[in-house]
Coordinates of C-alpha atoms in Angstrom, one line a residue:
X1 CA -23.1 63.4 -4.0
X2 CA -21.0 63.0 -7.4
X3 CA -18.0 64.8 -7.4
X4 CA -17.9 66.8 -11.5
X5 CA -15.8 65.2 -13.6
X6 CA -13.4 67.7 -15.0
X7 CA -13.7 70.5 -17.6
X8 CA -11.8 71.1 -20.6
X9 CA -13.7 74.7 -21.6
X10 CA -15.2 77.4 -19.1
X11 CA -19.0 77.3 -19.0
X12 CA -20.4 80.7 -19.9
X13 CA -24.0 80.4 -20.3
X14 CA -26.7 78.5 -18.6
X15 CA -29.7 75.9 -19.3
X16 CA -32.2 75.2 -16.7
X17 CA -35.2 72.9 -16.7
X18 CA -38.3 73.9 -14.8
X19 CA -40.9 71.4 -13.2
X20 CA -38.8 69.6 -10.4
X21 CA -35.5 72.0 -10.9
X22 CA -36.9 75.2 -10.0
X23 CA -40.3 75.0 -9.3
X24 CA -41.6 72.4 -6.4
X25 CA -44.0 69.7 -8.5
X26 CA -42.4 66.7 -7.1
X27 CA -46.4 65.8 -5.1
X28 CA -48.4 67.5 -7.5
X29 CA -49.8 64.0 -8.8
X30 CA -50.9 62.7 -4.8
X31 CA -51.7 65.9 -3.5
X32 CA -53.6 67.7 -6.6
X33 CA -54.9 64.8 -9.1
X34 CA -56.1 62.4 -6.5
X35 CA -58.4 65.0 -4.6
X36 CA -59.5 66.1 -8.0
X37 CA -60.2 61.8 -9.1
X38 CA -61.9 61.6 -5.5
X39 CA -64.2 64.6 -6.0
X40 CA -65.2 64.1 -9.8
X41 CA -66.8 60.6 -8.5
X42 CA -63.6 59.1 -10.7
X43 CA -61.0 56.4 -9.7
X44 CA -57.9 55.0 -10.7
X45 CA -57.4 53.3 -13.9
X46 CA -54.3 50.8 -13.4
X47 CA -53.7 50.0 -16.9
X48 CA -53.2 54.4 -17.7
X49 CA -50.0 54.2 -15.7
X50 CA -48.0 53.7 -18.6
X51 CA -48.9 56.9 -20.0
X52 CA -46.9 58.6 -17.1
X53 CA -43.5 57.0 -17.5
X54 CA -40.8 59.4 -18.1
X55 CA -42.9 62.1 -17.8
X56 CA -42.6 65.2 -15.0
X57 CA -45.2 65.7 -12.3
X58 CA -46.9 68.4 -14.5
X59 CA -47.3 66.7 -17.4
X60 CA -48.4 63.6 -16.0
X61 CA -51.0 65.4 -14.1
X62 CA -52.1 67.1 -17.2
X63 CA -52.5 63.4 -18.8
X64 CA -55.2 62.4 -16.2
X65 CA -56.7 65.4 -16.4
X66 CA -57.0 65.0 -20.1
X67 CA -57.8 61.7 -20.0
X68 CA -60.2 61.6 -17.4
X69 CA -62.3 64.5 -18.6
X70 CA -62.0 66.5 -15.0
X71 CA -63.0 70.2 -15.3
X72 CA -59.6 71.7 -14.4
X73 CA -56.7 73.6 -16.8
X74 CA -53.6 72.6 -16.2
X75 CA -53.3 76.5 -15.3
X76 CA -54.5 76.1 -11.7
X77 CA -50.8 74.5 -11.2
X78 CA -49.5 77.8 -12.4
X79 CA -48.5 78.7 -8.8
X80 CA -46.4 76.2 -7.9
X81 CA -43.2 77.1 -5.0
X82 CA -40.2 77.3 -6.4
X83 CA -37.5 75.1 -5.0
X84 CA -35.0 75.9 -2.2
X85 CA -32.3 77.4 -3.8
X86 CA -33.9 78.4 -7.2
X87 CA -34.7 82.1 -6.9
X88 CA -30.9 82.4 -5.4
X89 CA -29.5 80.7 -8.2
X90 CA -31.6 82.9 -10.1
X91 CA -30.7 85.8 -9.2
X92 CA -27.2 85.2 -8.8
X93 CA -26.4 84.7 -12.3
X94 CA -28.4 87.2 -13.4
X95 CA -26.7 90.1 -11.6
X96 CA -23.2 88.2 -12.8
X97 CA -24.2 88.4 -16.3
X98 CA -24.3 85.1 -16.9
X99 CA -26.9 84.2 -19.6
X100 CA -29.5 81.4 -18.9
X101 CA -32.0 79.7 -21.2
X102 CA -35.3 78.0 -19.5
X103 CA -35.8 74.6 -21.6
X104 CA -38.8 72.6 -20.6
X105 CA -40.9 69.9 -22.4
X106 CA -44.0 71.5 -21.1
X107 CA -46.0 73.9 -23.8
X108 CA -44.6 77.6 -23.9
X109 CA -48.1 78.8 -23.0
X110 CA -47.6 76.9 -19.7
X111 CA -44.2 77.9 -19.3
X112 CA -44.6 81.7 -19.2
X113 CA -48.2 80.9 -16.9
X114 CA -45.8 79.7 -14.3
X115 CA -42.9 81.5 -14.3
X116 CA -45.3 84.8 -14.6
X117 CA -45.7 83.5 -11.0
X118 CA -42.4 84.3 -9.5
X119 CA -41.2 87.9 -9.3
X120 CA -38.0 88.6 -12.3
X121 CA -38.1 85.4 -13.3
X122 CA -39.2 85.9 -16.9
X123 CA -36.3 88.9 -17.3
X124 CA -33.5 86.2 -16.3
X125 CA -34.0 84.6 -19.2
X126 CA -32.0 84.7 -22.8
X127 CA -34.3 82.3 -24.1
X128 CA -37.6 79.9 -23.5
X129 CA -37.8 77.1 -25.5
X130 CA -41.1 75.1 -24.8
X131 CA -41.6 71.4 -26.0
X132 CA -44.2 72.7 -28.7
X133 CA -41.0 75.0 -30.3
X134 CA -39.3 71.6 -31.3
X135 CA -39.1 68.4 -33.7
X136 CA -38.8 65.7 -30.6
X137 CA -38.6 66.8 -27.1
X138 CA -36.3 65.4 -23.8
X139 CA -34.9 63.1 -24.0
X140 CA -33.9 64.2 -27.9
X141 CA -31.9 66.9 -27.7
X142 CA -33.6 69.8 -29.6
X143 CA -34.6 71.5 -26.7
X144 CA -31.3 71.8 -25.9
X145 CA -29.6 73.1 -29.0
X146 CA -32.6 75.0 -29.8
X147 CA -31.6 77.0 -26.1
X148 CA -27.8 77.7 -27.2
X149 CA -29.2 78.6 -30.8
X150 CA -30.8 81.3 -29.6
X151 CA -28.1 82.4 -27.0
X152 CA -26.2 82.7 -29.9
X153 CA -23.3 80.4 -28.4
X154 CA -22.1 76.5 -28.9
X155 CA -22.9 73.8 -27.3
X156 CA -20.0 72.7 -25.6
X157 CA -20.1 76.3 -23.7
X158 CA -23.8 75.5 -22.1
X159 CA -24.2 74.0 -18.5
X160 CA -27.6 72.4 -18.3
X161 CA -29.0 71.7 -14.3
X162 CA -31.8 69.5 -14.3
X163 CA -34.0 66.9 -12.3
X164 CA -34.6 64.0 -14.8
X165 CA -32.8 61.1 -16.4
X166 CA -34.4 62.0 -19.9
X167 CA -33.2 65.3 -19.1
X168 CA -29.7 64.3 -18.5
X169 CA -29.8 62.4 -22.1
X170 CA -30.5 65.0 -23.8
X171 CA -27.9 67.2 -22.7
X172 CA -25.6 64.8 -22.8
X173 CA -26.6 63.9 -26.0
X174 CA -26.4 67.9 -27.2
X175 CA -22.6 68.1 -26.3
X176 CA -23.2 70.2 -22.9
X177 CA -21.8 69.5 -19.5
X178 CA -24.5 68.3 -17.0
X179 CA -25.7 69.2 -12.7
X180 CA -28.2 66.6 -12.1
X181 CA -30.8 67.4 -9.0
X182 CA -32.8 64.4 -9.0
X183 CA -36.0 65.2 -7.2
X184 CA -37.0 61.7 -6.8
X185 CA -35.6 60.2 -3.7
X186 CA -32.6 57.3 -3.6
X187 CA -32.0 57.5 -7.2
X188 CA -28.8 59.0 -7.5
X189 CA -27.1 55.7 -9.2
X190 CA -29.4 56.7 -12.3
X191 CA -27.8 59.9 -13.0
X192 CA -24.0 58.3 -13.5
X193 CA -24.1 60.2 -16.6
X194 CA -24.3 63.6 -14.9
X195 CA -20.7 65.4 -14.7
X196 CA -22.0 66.5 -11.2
X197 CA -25.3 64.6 -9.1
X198 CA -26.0 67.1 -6.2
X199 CA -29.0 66.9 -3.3
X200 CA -30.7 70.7 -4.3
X201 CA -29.8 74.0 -6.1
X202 CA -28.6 75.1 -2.3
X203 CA -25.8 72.7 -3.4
X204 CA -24.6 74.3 -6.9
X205 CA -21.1 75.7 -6.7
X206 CA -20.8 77.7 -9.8
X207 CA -16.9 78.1 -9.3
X208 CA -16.9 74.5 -10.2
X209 CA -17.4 75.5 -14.0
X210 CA -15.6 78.6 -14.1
X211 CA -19.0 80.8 -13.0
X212 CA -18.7 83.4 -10.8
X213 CA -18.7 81.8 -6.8
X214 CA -21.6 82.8 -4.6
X215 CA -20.7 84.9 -1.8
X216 CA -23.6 84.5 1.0
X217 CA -21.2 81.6 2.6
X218 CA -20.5 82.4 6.5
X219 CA -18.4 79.9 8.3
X220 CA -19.6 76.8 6.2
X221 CA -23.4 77.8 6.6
X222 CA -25.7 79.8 4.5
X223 CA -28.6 82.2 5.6
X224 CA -31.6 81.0 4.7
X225 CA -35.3 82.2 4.4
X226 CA -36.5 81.1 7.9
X227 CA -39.3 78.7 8.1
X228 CA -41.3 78.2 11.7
X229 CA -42.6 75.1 12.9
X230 CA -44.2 73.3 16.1
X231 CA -45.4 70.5 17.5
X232 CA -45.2 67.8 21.0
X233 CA -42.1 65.9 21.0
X234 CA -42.9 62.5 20.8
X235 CA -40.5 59.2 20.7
X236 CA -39.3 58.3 17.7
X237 CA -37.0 55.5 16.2
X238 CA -35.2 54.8 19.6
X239 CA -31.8 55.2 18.1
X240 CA -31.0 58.9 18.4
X241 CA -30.3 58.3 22.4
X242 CA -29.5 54.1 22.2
X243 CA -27.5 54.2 18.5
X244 CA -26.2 57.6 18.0
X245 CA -25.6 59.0 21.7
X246 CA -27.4 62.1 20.3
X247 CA -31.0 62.7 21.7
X248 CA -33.2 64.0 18.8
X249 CA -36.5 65.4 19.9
X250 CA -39.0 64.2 17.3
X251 CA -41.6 65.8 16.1
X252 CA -44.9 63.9 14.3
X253 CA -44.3 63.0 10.8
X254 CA -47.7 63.1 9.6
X255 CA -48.1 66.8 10.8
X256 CA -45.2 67.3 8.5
X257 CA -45.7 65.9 5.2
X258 CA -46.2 69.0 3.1
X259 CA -43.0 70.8 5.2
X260 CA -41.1 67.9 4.0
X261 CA -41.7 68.2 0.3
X262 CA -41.2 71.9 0.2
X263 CA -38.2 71.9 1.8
X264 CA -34.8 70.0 0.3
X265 CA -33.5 66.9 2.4
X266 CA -30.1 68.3 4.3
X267 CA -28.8 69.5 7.8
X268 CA -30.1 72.9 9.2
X269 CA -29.8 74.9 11.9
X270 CA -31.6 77.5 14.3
X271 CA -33.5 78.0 16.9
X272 CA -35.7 75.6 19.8
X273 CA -38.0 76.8 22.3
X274 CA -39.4 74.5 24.8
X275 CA -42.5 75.7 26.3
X276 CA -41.5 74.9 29.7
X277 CA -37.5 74.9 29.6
X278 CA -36.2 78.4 27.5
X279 CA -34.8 78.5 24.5
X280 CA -31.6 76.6 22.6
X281 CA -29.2 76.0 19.9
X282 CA -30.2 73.4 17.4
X283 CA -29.2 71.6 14.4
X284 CA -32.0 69.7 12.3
X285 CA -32.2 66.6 9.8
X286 CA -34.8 66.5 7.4
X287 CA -34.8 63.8 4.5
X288 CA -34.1 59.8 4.2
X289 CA -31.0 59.5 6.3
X290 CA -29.4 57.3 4.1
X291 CA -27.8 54.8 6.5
X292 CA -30.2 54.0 8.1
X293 CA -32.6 53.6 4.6
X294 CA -35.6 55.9 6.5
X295 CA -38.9 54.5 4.5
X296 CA -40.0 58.3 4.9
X297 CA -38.7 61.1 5.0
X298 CA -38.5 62.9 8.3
X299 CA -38.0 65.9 10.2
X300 CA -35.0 65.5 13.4
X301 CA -34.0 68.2 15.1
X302 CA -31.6 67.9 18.1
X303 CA -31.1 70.5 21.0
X304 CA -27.6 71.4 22.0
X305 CA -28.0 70.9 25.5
X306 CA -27.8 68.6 28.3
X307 CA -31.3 67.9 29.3
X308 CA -30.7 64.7 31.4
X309 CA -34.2 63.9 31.1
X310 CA -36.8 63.4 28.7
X311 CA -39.3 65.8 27.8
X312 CA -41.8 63.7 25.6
X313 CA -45.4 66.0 24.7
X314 CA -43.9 69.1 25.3
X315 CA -44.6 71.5 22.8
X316 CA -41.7 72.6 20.7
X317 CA -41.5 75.6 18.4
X318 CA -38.4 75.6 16.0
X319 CA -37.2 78.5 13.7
X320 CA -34.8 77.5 11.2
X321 CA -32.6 79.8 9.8
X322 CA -29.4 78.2 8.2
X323 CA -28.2 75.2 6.1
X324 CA -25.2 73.6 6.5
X325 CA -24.5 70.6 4.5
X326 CA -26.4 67.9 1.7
X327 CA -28.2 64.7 3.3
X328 CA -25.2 62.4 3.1
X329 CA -24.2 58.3 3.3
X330 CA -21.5 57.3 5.8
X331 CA -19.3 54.2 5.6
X332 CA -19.7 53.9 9.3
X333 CA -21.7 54.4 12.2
X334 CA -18.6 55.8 13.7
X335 CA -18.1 58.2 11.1
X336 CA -21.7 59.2 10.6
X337 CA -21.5 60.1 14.8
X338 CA -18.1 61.9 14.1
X339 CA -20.4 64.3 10.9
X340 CA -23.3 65.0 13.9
X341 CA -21.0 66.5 16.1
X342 CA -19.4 68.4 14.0
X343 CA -22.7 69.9 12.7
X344 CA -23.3 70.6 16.3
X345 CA -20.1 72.5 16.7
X346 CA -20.7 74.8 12.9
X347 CA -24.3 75.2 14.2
X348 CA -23.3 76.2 17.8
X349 CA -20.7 78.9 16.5
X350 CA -22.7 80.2 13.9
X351 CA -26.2 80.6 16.2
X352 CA -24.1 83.4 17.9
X353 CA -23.5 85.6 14.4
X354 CA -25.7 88.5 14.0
X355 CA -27.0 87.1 11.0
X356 CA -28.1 84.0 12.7
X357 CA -28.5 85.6 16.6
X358 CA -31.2 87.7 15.8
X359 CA -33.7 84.7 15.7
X360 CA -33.6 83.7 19.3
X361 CA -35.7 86.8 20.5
X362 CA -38.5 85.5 17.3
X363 CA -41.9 85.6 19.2
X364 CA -43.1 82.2 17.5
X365 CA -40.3 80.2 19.9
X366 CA -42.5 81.2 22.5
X367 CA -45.8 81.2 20.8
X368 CA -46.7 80.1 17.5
X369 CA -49.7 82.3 16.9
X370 CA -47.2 85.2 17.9
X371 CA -45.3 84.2 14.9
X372 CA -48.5 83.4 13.1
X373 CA -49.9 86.7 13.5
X374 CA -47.0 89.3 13.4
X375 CA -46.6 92.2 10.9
X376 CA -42.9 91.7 9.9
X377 CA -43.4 88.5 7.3
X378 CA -39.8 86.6 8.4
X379 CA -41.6 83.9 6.8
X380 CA -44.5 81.6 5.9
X381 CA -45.8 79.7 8.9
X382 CA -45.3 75.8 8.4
X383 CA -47.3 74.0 11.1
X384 CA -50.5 72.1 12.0

């Protein structure tokens, strides 16, 4: 990712978009309008396409929903997830005093629907400035100034994070300094006017522009949320053990489409459980991998251990527990090798932290349903 450029004046308040920054609407077209065409008797209309360029998720959905005549609000998206990342960031600047603005083109009605969803959310905020409030919306830059207006501060002080280019326009365009996100995949060259291009909010590093750092950091990883999921390890491109040297035991990427769209591409750690072998270290890929160009996205996760045999169709139950690091490009195969062992070491040193430790006696690495089923809530089960 883009290193940021420098800067001349310390940021002291905050501008965040909403659909594809903090809240998850990246597959809300595929996975919510096309059931909804498909059940109304309708189809796709080719030459309507048009309509949707440059638009977010959200308010292309609530085009065809418009224009098709289909008996849903754009409400029922009210309850969308928010990113990985986004109630941290959240939170931390709120209890650093640091104020933020929300600034979306979506209606203000729909605004405050969604963010009513998620739990202090609405508090955080200085200011909401819908797309209704304003002359021209992104990529103009009255929603923008209309955010530091009513923080009652300049411009030049505002840090805007957002996931579009017309986003990054109008930012640009309204004198503030600019985190691109980009929620959709290998388009990173579009955002070269961004003073910093990162994978996910897990990524922000507020220090950067004179914010006050987070401090959740342990040895290069950070605690995470866990997130449970299983499945039989099957073979998979054939270059984890021929290319790399580093035996991945693949899951089914079609059992995990909706685990990879809620969670950020990047390297993880936690915990494997083989339902024959025990339990083990591991550290886990989930996104493109860049040099090799994936086609999909996919879930990799390899276990730090010597096996010396294969152990295709056993089940696998995985809790992950930690990131460590942005999905990244290497220059070499040798260098992208050297980056996977050394993820192995961070992940291998931190599994024995308390923090991190306390995972391996988790009933799901043993039985899913366990998990499934259990009183304490760790986390929301993510499996077929």
């Amino acid at each position: 990712m883009a290193a940021p450029k420098p800067v001349g004046l310390l940021i002291s308040h905050v501008i965040l978009d909403l659909d594809g920054t903090l809240l998850n609407t990246d597959s809300i077209v595929s996975r919510v309008v096309e059931p909804f065409l498909v059940k109304n008797g309708k189809s796709w209309d080719s030459k309507k396409a048009h309509k949707l360029v440059g638009k977010t998720p959200y308010e292309a959905a609530a085009l065809v929903i418009e224009d098709y005549g289909l008996p849903y609000s754009t409400e029922e998206w009210c309850n969308i997830k928010p990113l990985p990342g986004a109630n941290r960031l959240i939170k931390h600047l709120r209890s650093n005093g640091v104020p933020m603005a929300l600034a979306s083109n979506s209606p203000r009605s729909n605004i405050e629907a969604k963010i009513s969803c998620h739990e202090g959310w609405k508090e955080s905020f200085s200011a909401i400035v819908g797309g209704d409030e304003v002359e021209k919306a992104k990529p103009s830059p009255d929603i923008f100034l209309e955010g530091a207006k009513r923080m009652n501060t300049d411009p030049s002080n505002c840090l805007v994070i957002e996931d579009s280019v017309p986003g990054v326009t109008a930012g640009k365009a309204a004198g503030m300094h600019i985190i691109a996100v980009p929620s959709v995949p290998k388009k990173t060259a579009e955002f070269s006017s961004a003073d910093e291009v990162i994978n996910s909010l897990l990524d922000v590093r507020p220090e950067k522009w004179g914010l006050p750092p987070f401090d959740d950091w342990i040895e290069g990883t950070l605690p995470i949320e866990p997130w449970f999921i299983s499945g039989p390890v099957i073979k998979g491109f054939g270059r984890g053990s021929k290319v790399l040297g580093i035996p991945t035991a693949n899951l089914p990427a079609e059992s995990f489409s909706d685990l990879a769209s809620e969670h950020t591409s990047g390297v993880y750690f936690g915990w494997a459980g083989l339902s024959t072998r025990g339990i083990y270290k591991m550290v886990m890929s989930i996104g493109w991998n860049p040099y090799f160009d994936n086609t999909e996205k996919t879930v990799e996760p390899w276990l730090l251990n010597d096996f010396g045999e294969d152990f295709y169709g056993e089940e696998l139950h995985l809790a992950i527990v930690g990131y460590i690091r942005p999905e990244a490009n290497f220059p070499s195969l040798e260098s992208l090798i050297e980056r996977i062992h050394e993820d192995g070491r961070i992940a291998e040193k931190a599994l024995d932290l308390s923090v991190y430790a306390k995972y391996k006696d988790s009933p799901y690495l043993r039985n899913p349903l366990q998990q499934a089923n259990s009183a304490d809530g760790q986390a929301e089960l993510n499996s077929k």
